[in-house]
C-alpha angles and dihedrals in degrees: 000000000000086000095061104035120017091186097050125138115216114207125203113181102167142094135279068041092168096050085051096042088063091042096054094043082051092044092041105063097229125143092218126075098217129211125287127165107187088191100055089110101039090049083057086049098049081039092062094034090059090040089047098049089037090049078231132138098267076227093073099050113083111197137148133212101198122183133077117305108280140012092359100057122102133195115241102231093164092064088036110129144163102212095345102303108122117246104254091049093056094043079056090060103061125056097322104224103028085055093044095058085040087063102041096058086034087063092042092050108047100022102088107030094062 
C-alpha cells in the first residue's frame, strides 16, 4: 500500500479489531504502526448504561472500558464520574443505601458482559 500511496489511511472497522489492526499495518508496508482502540464502542456502551441507571445525559458520564477488545477488557469503576464527581461520591448523594445496593447490582450485573 505504502508503494502506491505514501499518505493512505488504512481502516479497519472489524472485530478482533486489535488482532487485524496489527495484520493490515504488516501487510501495508507502513513504518508507522497506526492507532487502533478495539473498546470505543464498549466505553459508549458502559457511557449510556451509567447515564441510563443514573437517569443522566450519557454526556455527562465519563467512563472507560481498557483492554483489549473482548474477554479481557475491564471497565474502570475506580476513574467512573457524572460531571466530574466520582462514582462512589455521587452514589453517596442520593438516598445513601438504596443507592449503595443500586450500585452494587448495577456493577454485578454489567461489569462483566461489556
Amino acid at each position: 500500500m505504502v508503494r502506491h500511496s505514501a499518505n493512505a489511511i488504512l481502516l479497519i472497522a472489524t472485530n478482533p479489531v486489535d488482532v487485524l489492526t496489527y495484520a493490515g499495518w504488516k501487510l501495508s508496508g507502513s513504518p508507522e504502526s497506526g492507532h487502533r482502540s478495539g473498546t470505543i464502542l464498549d466505553t459508549a456502551r458502559f457511557r449510556y448504561l451509567l447515564g441510563r441507571h443514573f437517569g443522566i445525559d450519557p454526556q455527562s458520564v465519563h467512563a472507560y472500558i481498557i483492554g483489549e477488545h473482548g474477554d479481557s477488557e475491564v471497565p474502570v469503576w475506580s476513574l467512573a464520574n457524572i460531571a466530574g464527581i466520582r462514582l462512589r461520591e455521587f452514589c453517596q448523594h442520593e438516598d445513601l443505601p438504596t443507592m449503595r445496593r443500586r450500585c452494587k447490582q448495577f456493577r454485578a450485573r454489567r461489569g462483566p458482559q461489556l
